[in-house]
C-alpha cells in the first residue's frame, strides 16, 4: 500500500487559524499506520490536541501522541475488513474546544486471488493441442496471470501469459501446439498477482498422449473352425493403459475383450463357411482409438461331392476316367481317391466342366471276385 500525504485543516490549541497538519498513511506487513504530523505546539502551548479516528463512519478510537517524533498514530489491520475502498476520517479537537475533520480514502486488499481450472482438469489427457482456461475470482483487480508447464522429470519447462477473454469470462491460452512434447505427466501451474501484489496459486497434473493403442496379430491362421482363442494371436498395448478392447465380425455386434473376458473365445460355429472380416477395436484412457481388420476364413463344414463316373456296380476296363463333382464354401485343397481304403491318386480339376478327373489304368489293378469300392472325396 502506497504512502499518501494529505492536508488536514486544524486549529491550534489557542484557537488560531487553520494550521497545516499532514496525515501520512503507509503499510507494513498488511498493517496500515496513520500518522498525523505536527505542528503540535504553537508558541508556548503545552496542551496537545485530541485526534479521533473513524473508518466508514464507525468510531475506532483515539490516536496516540508520540512526543519523541511529534506525531499521532493509530494502527488499523486491513485483514479484518472486506477488500475494497474504505474512508478513514480524523476528527481533531484542541483544548479550547475547536475541532475540524478530514478524511482520506484507502484501498484495502489482503485477499489472494482464487483460481479455478476450467480446462484442462486434474488427471485429464491432452493430445496434440492444448486449450487452457482458468477462472479467477478477485474483487479489486488483476495485475497478471501466468501459466507454467513443467514436464515431470525435467522433460520440459515453459511459461506463458494468459489473456482475458471477455466473452467467456476466463483467462485463456488457446490452441497451444504440444504435439512435439514427450509423452508423459506434466504439472500445470497458474500464478495470479492482483494489483496489491497478493499472489494466488493453483496447479493440476495432466498427461500428454499423442499415441494410439497398438494392435498386433501374431501367427493368426487363415482358416479357422469351431472356437478360436483370440488371445493366442492378438495383443493390444498402449503407453498408459487401455480403456476398452472389443471385436466384431462382419459389422456385427461388438464383444468385449477385456482381460479375463470369455469373449476372447470366438465361437465360429454360428457363421457360414467363407471369408469374414474380424475387426479389433481398442481405446486407451486418453480416448485415442485404433482399429484393425483381419480377413479370415471360417471353415466348419466338410466339402460335399458326388461321383459322376463310374456309377454303382459298373465294370471298369482299360483306361477309365474317374469323374467327381466337389463343392465347398471355402475352397477345395485336393481331391483324392482310394480303392479298398488304399490311396490310389489325386484328381485334377477340369475348369471347363467344373469337375475333378483321374485317368485310371485298370490293367494295373489286381482282380477280385468282390466289387472294389471307390471313395476319397475330401
PDB file of C-alpha atoms in Angstrom, residues 133-374:
ATOM      1  CA  UNK A 133      -8.760 -21.798 -19.370  1.00  0.00           C
ATOM      2  CA  UNK A 134      -8.896 -20.637 -15.761  1.00  0.00           C
ATOM      3  CA  UNK A 135     -11.453 -18.629 -13.829  1.00  0.00           C
ATOM      4  CA  UNK A 136     -10.015 -16.047 -11.423  1.00  0.00           C
ATOM      5  CA  UNK A 137     -12.005 -14.562  -8.554  1.00  0.00           C
ATOM      6  CA  UNK A 138     -10.583 -11.203  -7.476  1.00  0.00           C
ATOM      7  CA  UNK A 139     -12.614  -8.244  -6.181  1.00  0.00           C
ATOM      8  CA  UNK A 140     -10.086  -5.441  -6.592  1.00  0.00           C
ATOM      9  CA  UNK A 141      -8.222  -6.105  -9.821  1.00  0.00           C
ATOM     10  CA  UNK A 142      -5.752  -8.453 -11.520  1.00  0.00           C
ATOM     11  CA  UNK A 143      -2.206  -7.484 -12.374  1.00  0.00           C
ATOM     12  CA  UNK A 144      -1.188 -10.538 -14.404  1.00  0.00           C
ATOM     13  CA  UNK A 145      -1.890 -14.256 -14.882  1.00  0.00           C
ATOM     14  CA  UNK A 146       0.928 -16.682 -15.764  1.00  0.00           C
ATOM     15  CA  UNK A 147       0.831 -20.353 -16.697  1.00  0.00           C
ATOM     16  CA  UNK A 148       3.747 -22.748 -16.214  1.00  0.00           C
ATOM     17  CA  UNK A 149       4.048 -26.128 -17.936  1.00  0.00           C
ATOM     18  CA  UNK A 150       6.580 -28.457 -16.331  1.00  0.00           C
ATOM     19  CA  UNK A 151       7.291 -31.965 -17.517  1.00  0.00           C
ATOM     20  CA  UNK A 152       7.687 -34.250 -14.524  1.00  0.00           C
ATOM     21  CA  UNK A 153      11.262 -35.449 -14.551  1.00  0.00           C
ATOM     22  CA  UNK A 154      12.580 -32.258 -16.163  1.00  0.00           C
ATOM     23  CA  UNK A 155      11.487 -33.112 -19.706  1.00  0.00           C
ATOM     24  CA  UNK A 156      10.060 -29.640 -20.407  1.00  0.00           C
ATOM     25  CA  UNK A 157       9.579 -26.192 -18.858  1.00  0.00           C
ATOM     26  CA  UNK A 158       7.857 -23.161 -20.337  1.00  0.00           C
ATOM     27  CA  UNK A 159       5.975 -20.069 -19.120  1.00  0.00           C
ATOM     28  CA  UNK A 160       3.050 -18.363 -20.829  1.00  0.00           C
ATOM     29  CA  UNK A 161       0.929 -15.289 -20.097  1.00  0.00           C
ATOM     30  CA  UNK A 162      -2.817 -15.842 -20.118  1.00  0.00           C
ATOM     31  CA  UNK A 163      -5.097 -13.198 -21.614  1.00  0.00           C
ATOM     32  CA  UNK A 164      -8.611 -12.325 -20.519  1.00  0.00           C
ATOM     33  CA  UNK A 165     -11.467 -13.321 -22.817  1.00  0.00           C
ATOM     34  CA  UNK A 166     -14.410 -11.008 -22.151  1.00  0.00           C
ATOM     35  CA  UNK A 167     -16.788 -13.346 -23.991  1.00  0.00           C
ATOM     36  CA  UNK A 168     -16.081 -16.387 -21.818  1.00  0.00           C
ATOM     37  CA  UNK A 169     -15.006 -14.570 -18.671  1.00  0.00           C
ATOM     38  CA  UNK A 170     -11.900 -16.769 -18.437  1.00  0.00           C
ATOM     39  CA  UNK A 171      -8.176 -16.194 -18.664  1.00  0.00           C
ATOM     40  CA  UNK A 172      -7.033 -18.266 -21.622  1.00  0.00           C
ATOM     41  CA  UNK A 173      -4.200 -19.668 -23.692  1.00  0.00           C
ATOM     42  CA  UNK A 174      -5.774 -21.099 -26.824  1.00  0.00           C
ATOM     43  CA  UNK A 175      -4.539 -23.662 -29.359  1.00  0.00           C
ATOM     44  CA  UNK A 176      -1.093 -24.322 -27.885  1.00  0.00           C
ATOM     45  CA  UNK A 177       0.770 -26.805 -30.083  1.00  0.00           C
ATOM     46  CA  UNK A 178       2.026 -29.587 -27.799  1.00  0.00           C
ATOM     47  CA  UNK A 179       2.429 -32.238 -30.498  1.00  0.00           C
ATOM     48  CA  UNK A 180       6.212 -32.140 -30.083  1.00  0.00           C
ATOM     49  CA  UNK A 181       6.216 -32.679 -26.322  1.00  0.00           C
ATOM     50  CA  UNK A 182       7.254 -36.085 -24.984  1.00  0.00           C
ATOM     51  CA  UNK A 183       4.522 -38.416 -23.803  1.00  0.00           C
ATOM     52  CA  UNK A 184       4.195 -38.307 -20.030  1.00  0.00           C
ATOM     53  CA  UNK A 185       2.829 -36.462 -16.988  1.00  0.00           C
ATOM     54  CA  UNK A 186       3.026 -32.652 -16.681  1.00  0.00           C
ATOM     55  CA  UNK A 187       2.378 -30.163 -13.886  1.00  0.00           C
ATOM     56  CA  UNK A 188       0.263 -27.188 -14.962  1.00  0.00           C
ATOM     57  CA  UNK A 189       0.628 -24.241 -12.564  1.00  0.00           C
ATOM     58  CA  UNK A 190      -1.108 -20.864 -12.623  1.00  0.00           C
ATOM     59  CA  UNK A 191       0.115 -17.813 -10.688  1.00  0.00           C
ATOM     60  CA  UNK A 192      -2.062 -14.708 -10.350  1.00  0.00           C
ATOM     61  CA  UNK A 193      -0.971 -11.354  -8.868  1.00  0.00           C
ATOM     62  CA  UNK A 194      -3.644  -8.812  -8.035  1.00  0.00           C
ATOM     63  CA  UNK A 195      -2.970  -5.062  -8.112  1.00  0.00           C
ATOM     64  CA  UNK A 196      -1.932  -5.176  -4.447  1.00  0.00           C
ATOM     65  CA  UNK A 197       0.556  -7.917  -5.427  1.00  0.00           C
ATOM     66  CA  UNK A 198      -1.224 -10.605  -3.422  1.00  0.00           C
ATOM     67  CA  UNK A 199      -0.351 -13.959  -5.008  1.00  0.00           C
ATOM     68  CA  UNK A 200      -2.839 -16.693  -5.870  1.00  0.00           C
ATOM     69  CA  UNK A 201      -1.628 -20.136  -6.950  1.00  0.00           C
ATOM     70  CA  UNK A 202      -3.157 -23.387  -8.211  1.00  0.00           C
ATOM     71  CA  UNK A 203      -1.852 -26.415 -10.071  1.00  0.00           C
ATOM     72  CA  UNK A 204      -3.013 -29.692 -11.588  1.00  0.00           C
ATOM     73  CA  UNK A 205      -1.324 -32.714 -13.167  1.00  0.00           C
ATOM     74  CA  UNK A 206      -2.227 -33.694 -16.719  1.00  0.00           C
ATOM     75  CA  UNK A 207      -0.931 -36.308 -19.156  1.00  0.00           C
ATOM     76  CA  UNK A 208       0.159 -35.843 -22.749  1.00  0.00           C
ATOM     77  CA  UNK A 209      -0.510 -38.775 -25.057  1.00  0.00           C
ATOM     78  CA  UNK A 210      -0.128 -38.468 -28.822  1.00  0.00           C
ATOM     79  CA  UNK A 211      -0.079 -42.215 -29.471  1.00  0.00           C
ATOM     80  CA  UNK A 212      -2.961 -44.590 -30.153  1.00  0.00           C
ATOM     81  CA  UNK A 213      -3.059 -48.194 -28.892  1.00  0.00           C
ATOM     82  CA  UNK A 214      -1.067 -50.714 -30.923  1.00  0.00           C
ATOM     83  CA  UNK A 215      -2.907 -53.824 -32.139  1.00  0.00           C
ATOM     84  CA  UNK A 216      -0.672 -56.733 -33.166  1.00  0.00           C
ATOM     85  CA  UNK A 217      -1.610 -60.005 -34.872  1.00  0.00           C
ATOM     86  CA  UNK A 218       0.745 -62.915 -34.294  1.00  0.00           C
ATOM     87  CA  UNK A 219       0.533 -66.027 -36.492  1.00  0.00           C
ATOM     88  CA  UNK A 220      -3.222 -65.843 -36.919  1.00  0.00           C
ATOM     89  CA  UNK A 221      -4.336 -68.800 -39.072  1.00  0.00           C
ATOM     90  CA  UNK A 222      -6.037 -68.030 -42.360  1.00  0.00           C
ATOM     91  CA  UNK A 223      -8.642 -70.733 -41.819  1.00  0.00           C
ATOM     92  CA  UNK A 224     -10.395 -71.258 -38.507  1.00  0.00           C
ATOM     93  CA  UNK A 225     -13.077 -73.530 -37.187  1.00  0.00           C
ATOM     94  CA  UNK A 226     -15.078 -74.067 -34.008  1.00  0.00           C
ATOM     95  CA  UNK A 227     -13.914 -71.895 -31.059  1.00  0.00           C
ATOM     96  CA  UNK A 228     -10.827 -69.744 -31.575  1.00  0.00           C
ATOM     97  CA  UNK A 229      -8.848 -68.355 -28.635  1.00  0.00           C
ATOM     98  CA  UNK A 230      -8.081 -64.846 -29.894  1.00  0.00           C
ATOM     99  CA  UNK A 231      -5.686 -64.153 -27.007  1.00  0.00           C
ATOM    100  CA  UNK A 232      -3.222 -66.565 -28.643  1.00  0.00           C
ATOM    101  CA  UNK A 233      -2.991 -64.412 -31.753  1.00  0.00           C
ATOM    102  CA  UNK A 234      -3.901 -60.810 -30.820  1.00  0.00           C
ATOM    103  CA  UNK A 235      -2.154 -58.414 -28.426  1.00  0.00           C
ATOM    104  CA  UNK A 236      -3.015 -54.768 -27.665  1.00  0.00           C
ATOM    105  CA  UNK A 237      -0.570 -52.374 -25.956  1.00  0.00           C
ATOM    106  CA  UNK A 238      -0.534 -48.670 -25.004  1.00  0.00           C
ATOM    107  CA  UNK A 239       1.832 -46.153 -23.401  1.00  0.00           C
ATOM    108  CA  UNK A 240      -0.547 -45.701 -20.467  1.00  0.00           C
ATOM    109  CA  UNK A 241      -3.388 -48.171 -20.052  1.00  0.00           C
ATOM    110  CA  UNK A 242      -6.296 -49.410 -22.078  1.00  0.00           C
ATOM    111  CA  UNK A 243      -9.870 -48.365 -21.509  1.00  0.00           C
ATOM    112  CA  UNK A 244     -11.525 -50.987 -23.727  1.00  0.00           C
ATOM    113  CA  UNK A 245     -10.753 -53.658 -26.320  1.00  0.00           C
ATOM    114  CA  UNK A 246     -13.536 -55.160 -28.451  1.00  0.00           C
ATOM    115  CA  UNK A 247     -14.088 -57.239 -31.558  1.00  0.00           C
ATOM    116  CA  UNK A 248     -16.861 -57.875 -34.020  1.00  0.00           C
ATOM    117  CA  UNK A 249     -17.408 -59.957 -37.148  1.00  0.00           C
ATOM    118  CA  UNK A 250     -18.766 -58.516 -40.413  1.00  0.00           C
ATOM    119  CA  UNK A 251     -20.161 -55.277 -38.887  1.00  0.00           C
ATOM    120  CA  UNK A 252     -21.986 -57.292 -36.252  1.00  0.00           C
ATOM    121  CA  UNK A 253     -22.304 -56.845 -32.503  1.00  0.00           C
ATOM    122  CA  UNK A 254     -19.250 -55.712 -30.538  1.00  0.00           C
ATOM    123  CA  UNK A 255     -17.907 -58.146 -27.940  1.00  0.00           C
ATOM    124  CA  UNK A 256     -15.740 -57.208 -25.000  1.00  0.00           C
ATOM    125  CA  UNK A 257     -12.112 -58.366 -24.980  1.00  0.00           C
ATOM    126  CA  UNK A 258     -11.246 -57.135 -21.500  1.00  0.00           C
ATOM    127  CA  UNK A 259      -8.748 -59.235 -19.505  1.00  0.00           C
ATOM    128  CA  UNK A 260     -10.486 -62.334 -18.199  1.00  0.00           C
ATOM    129  CA  UNK A 261     -13.465 -61.953 -20.536  1.00  0.00           C
ATOM    130  CA  UNK A 262     -14.875 -65.154 -22.073  1.00  0.00           C
ATOM    131  CA  UNK A 263     -15.296 -63.240 -25.325  1.00  0.00           C
ATOM    132  CA  UNK A 264     -11.659 -63.947 -26.145  1.00  0.00           C
ATOM    133  CA  UNK A 265     -13.002 -67.326 -27.322  1.00  0.00           C
ATOM    134  CA  UNK A 266     -14.583 -66.609 -30.677  1.00  0.00           C
ATOM    135  CA  UNK A 267     -17.222 -69.217 -31.493  1.00  0.00           C
ATOM    136  CA  UNK A 268     -17.358 -69.519 -35.285  1.00  0.00           C
ATOM    137  CA  UNK A 269     -19.958 -72.285 -35.436  1.00  0.00           C
ATOM    138  CA  UNK A 270     -22.844 -69.874 -35.966  1.00  0.00           C
ATOM    139  CA  UNK A 271     -21.203 -68.343 -39.048  1.00  0.00           C
ATOM    140  CA  UNK A 272     -21.488 -69.603 -42.590  1.00  0.00           C
ATOM    141  CA  UNK A 273     -18.331 -71.006 -44.101  1.00  0.00           C
ATOM    142  CA  UNK A 274     -16.401 -68.453 -46.136  1.00  0.00           C
ATOM    143  CA  UNK A 275     -14.452 -65.230 -45.878  1.00  0.00           C
ATOM    144  CA  UNK A 276     -15.244 -62.971 -42.915  1.00  0.00           C
ATOM    145  CA  UNK A 277     -13.855 -59.709 -41.542  1.00  0.00           C
ATOM    146  CA  UNK A 278     -12.723 -59.824 -37.930  1.00  0.00           C
ATOM    147  CA  UNK A 279     -12.398 -56.241 -36.590  1.00  0.00           C
ATOM    148  CA  UNK A 280     -10.375 -55.452 -33.468  1.00  0.00           C
ATOM    149  CA  UNK A 281     -11.016 -52.050 -31.812  1.00  0.00           C
ATOM    150  CA  UNK A 282      -9.032 -50.590 -28.892  1.00  0.00           C
ATOM    151  CA  UNK A 283      -9.302 -47.378 -26.872  1.00  0.00           C
ATOM    152  CA  UNK A 284      -6.835 -46.077 -24.285  1.00  0.00           C
ATOM    153  CA  UNK A 285      -7.694 -43.975 -21.233  1.00  0.00           C
ATOM    154  CA  UNK A 286      -6.752 -40.840 -23.195  1.00  0.00           C
ATOM    155  CA  UNK A 287      -9.604 -41.598 -25.608  1.00  0.00           C
ATOM    156  CA  UNK A 288      -7.363 -42.407 -28.582  1.00  0.00           C
ATOM    157  CA  UNK A 289      -8.512 -45.391 -30.624  1.00  0.00           C
ATOM    158  CA  UNK A 290      -7.106 -47.924 -33.071  1.00  0.00           C
ATOM    159  CA  UNK A 291      -8.881 -50.355 -35.401  1.00  0.00           C
ATOM    160  CA  UNK A 292      -7.547 -53.378 -37.267  1.00  0.00           C
ATOM    161  CA  UNK A 293      -9.440 -55.537 -39.810  1.00  0.00           C
ATOM    162  CA  UNK A 294      -8.378 -59.153 -40.298  1.00  0.00           C
ATOM    163  CA  UNK A 295      -9.585 -61.196 -43.271  1.00  0.00           C
ATOM    164  CA  UNK A 296     -10.163 -64.750 -42.154  1.00  0.00           C
ATOM    165  CA  UNK A 297     -11.902 -67.842 -43.471  1.00  0.00           C
ATOM    166  CA  UNK A 298     -14.349 -69.811 -41.364  1.00  0.00           C
ATOM    167  CA  UNK A 299     -14.485 -73.477 -42.371  1.00  0.00           C
ATOM    168  CA  UNK A 300     -16.627 -75.641 -40.122  1.00  0.00           C
ATOM    169  CA  UNK A 301     -18.157 -77.886 -42.794  1.00  0.00           C
ATOM    170  CA  UNK A 302     -16.588 -80.604 -44.921  1.00  0.00           C
ATOM    171  CA  UNK A 303     -16.763 -80.433 -48.738  1.00  0.00           C
ATOM    172  CA  UNK A 304     -19.716 -82.054 -50.467  1.00  0.00           C
ATOM    173  CA  UNK A 305     -19.389 -84.125 -53.634  1.00  0.00           C
ATOM    174  CA  UNK A 306     -20.728 -86.893 -55.813  1.00  0.00           C
ATOM    175  CA  UNK A 307     -19.112 -89.462 -58.045  1.00  0.00           C
ATOM    176  CA  UNK A 308     -20.242 -88.965 -61.623  1.00  0.00           C
ATOM    177  CA  UNK A 309     -18.251 -91.843 -63.097  1.00  0.00           C
ATOM    178  CA  UNK A 310     -18.084 -94.713 -62.526  1.00  0.00           C
ATOM    179  CA  UNK A 311     -21.604 -95.491 -61.475  1.00  0.00           C
ATOM    180  CA  UNK A 312     -22.594 -98.021 -58.834  1.00  0.00           C
ATOM    181  CA  UNK A 313     -21.518-101.611 -59.790  1.00  0.00           C
ATOM    182  CA  UNK A 314     -20.112-100.509 -63.146  1.00  0.00           C
ATOM    183  CA  UNK A 315     -17.410-102.739 -64.678  1.00  0.00           C
ATOM    184  CA  UNK A 316     -14.192-100.899 -65.427  1.00  0.00           C
ATOM    185  CA  UNK A 317     -11.647-101.789 -68.086  1.00  0.00           C
ATOM    186  CA  UNK A 318      -8.748-100.226 -69.874  1.00  0.00           C
ATOM    187  CA  UNK A 319      -8.075 -96.560 -69.227  1.00  0.00           C
ATOM    188  CA  UNK A 320     -11.045 -95.278 -67.315  1.00  0.00           C
ATOM    189  CA  UNK A 321     -11.626 -91.584 -66.473  1.00  0.00           C
ATOM    190  CA  UNK A 322     -12.897 -91.228 -62.935  1.00  0.00           C
ATOM    191  CA  UNK A 323     -15.017 -88.064 -62.639  1.00  0.00           C
ATOM    192  CA  UNK A 324     -16.327 -86.423 -59.498  1.00  0.00           C
ATOM    193  CA  UNK A 325     -18.004 -83.126 -58.721  1.00  0.00           C
ATOM    194  CA  UNK A 326     -16.992 -81.381 -55.472  1.00  0.00           C
ATOM    195  CA  UNK A 327     -18.006 -78.086 -53.834  1.00  0.00           C
ATOM    196  CA  UNK A 328     -17.012 -76.202 -50.706  1.00  0.00           C
ATOM    197  CA  UNK A 329     -17.716 -72.660 -49.435  1.00  0.00           C
ATOM    198  CA  UNK A 330     -14.091 -72.017 -48.655  1.00  0.00           C
ATOM    199  CA  UNK A 331     -12.420 -73.910 -51.469  1.00  0.00           C
ATOM    200  CA  UNK A 332     -11.032 -77.291 -52.386  1.00  0.00           C
ATOM    201  CA  UNK A 333      -7.471 -78.109 -51.476  1.00  0.00           C
ATOM    202  CA  UNK A 334      -7.299 -81.569 -53.058  1.00  0.00           C
ATOM    203  CA  UNK A 335      -9.479 -84.482 -54.159  1.00  0.00           C
ATOM    204  CA  UNK A 336      -8.019 -87.941 -53.630  1.00  0.00           C
ATOM    205  CA  UNK A 337      -9.483 -91.339 -54.231  1.00  0.00           C
ATOM    206  CA  UNK A 338      -8.957 -94.673 -52.558  1.00  0.00           C
ATOM    207  CA  UNK A 339      -9.591 -98.180 -53.744  1.00  0.00           C
ATOM    208  CA  UNK A 340     -10.417-100.525 -50.880  1.00  0.00           C
ATOM    209  CA  UNK A 341      -9.311 -97.816 -48.419  1.00  0.00           C
ATOM    210  CA  UNK A 342      -5.915 -97.596 -50.074  1.00  0.00           C
ATOM    211  CA  UNK A 343      -4.829 -94.262 -51.545  1.00  0.00           C
ATOM    212  CA  UNK A 344      -4.655 -94.500 -55.284  1.00  0.00           C
ATOM    213  CA  UNK A 345      -4.355 -90.997 -56.662  1.00  0.00           C
ATOM    214  CA  UNK A 346      -5.202 -87.278 -56.699  1.00  0.00           C
ATOM    215  CA  UNK A 347      -7.790 -85.976 -59.118  1.00  0.00           C
ATOM    216  CA  UNK A 348      -7.131 -82.976 -61.384  1.00  0.00           C
ATOM    217  CA  UNK A 349      -9.574 -80.083 -61.668  1.00  0.00           C
ATOM    218  CA  UNK A 350     -11.187 -79.538 -65.063  1.00  0.00           C
ATOM    219  CA  UNK A 351     -12.332 -75.917 -65.104  1.00  0.00           C
ATOM    220  CA  UNK A 352     -14.263 -76.353 -68.339  1.00  0.00           C
ATOM    221  CA  UNK A 353     -16.563 -78.961 -66.803  1.00  0.00           C
ATOM    222  CA  UNK A 354     -16.155 -77.904 -63.151  1.00  0.00           C
ATOM    223  CA  UNK A 355     -15.266 -81.466 -62.234  1.00  0.00           C
ATOM    224  CA  UNK A 356     -12.270 -83.384 -60.959  1.00  0.00           C
ATOM    225  CA  UNK A 357     -10.922 -86.250 -63.058  1.00  0.00           C
ATOM    226  CA  UNK A 358      -8.382 -89.032 -62.889  1.00  0.00           C
ATOM    227  CA  UNK A 359      -7.326 -91.448 -65.642  1.00  0.00           C
ATOM    228  CA  UNK A 360      -7.199 -94.889 -64.062  1.00  0.00           C
ATOM    229  CA  UNK A 361      -5.324 -97.705 -65.768  1.00  0.00           C
ATOM    230  CA  UNK A 362      -7.451-100.642 -64.701  1.00  0.00           C
ATOM    231  CA  UNK A 363      -4.840-103.050 -66.052  1.00  0.00           C
ATOM    232  CA  UNK A 364      -2.655-102.228 -63.111  1.00  0.00           C
ATOM    233  CA  UNK A 365      -5.319-103.205 -60.623  1.00  0.00           C
ATOM    234  CA  UNK A 366      -5.482-106.605 -59.136  1.00  0.00           C
ATOM    235  CA  UNK A 367      -8.596-108.713 -59.837  1.00  0.00           C
ATOM    236  CA  UNK A 368     -11.087-109.734 -57.223  1.00  0.00           C
ATOM    237  CA  UNK A 369     -14.338-111.505 -57.171  1.00  0.00           C
ATOM    238  CA  UNK A 370     -15.726-108.889 -54.816  1.00  0.00           C
ATOM    239  CA  UNK A 371     -16.563-105.419 -56.081  1.00  0.00           C
ATOM    240  CA  UNK A 372     -13.878-102.815 -55.368  1.00  0.00           C
ATOM    241  CA  UNK A 373     -15.020 -99.642 -53.609  1.00  0.00           C
ATOM    242  CA  UNK A 374     -14.083 -96.153 -54.815  1.00  0.00           C
TER     243      UNK A 374
END
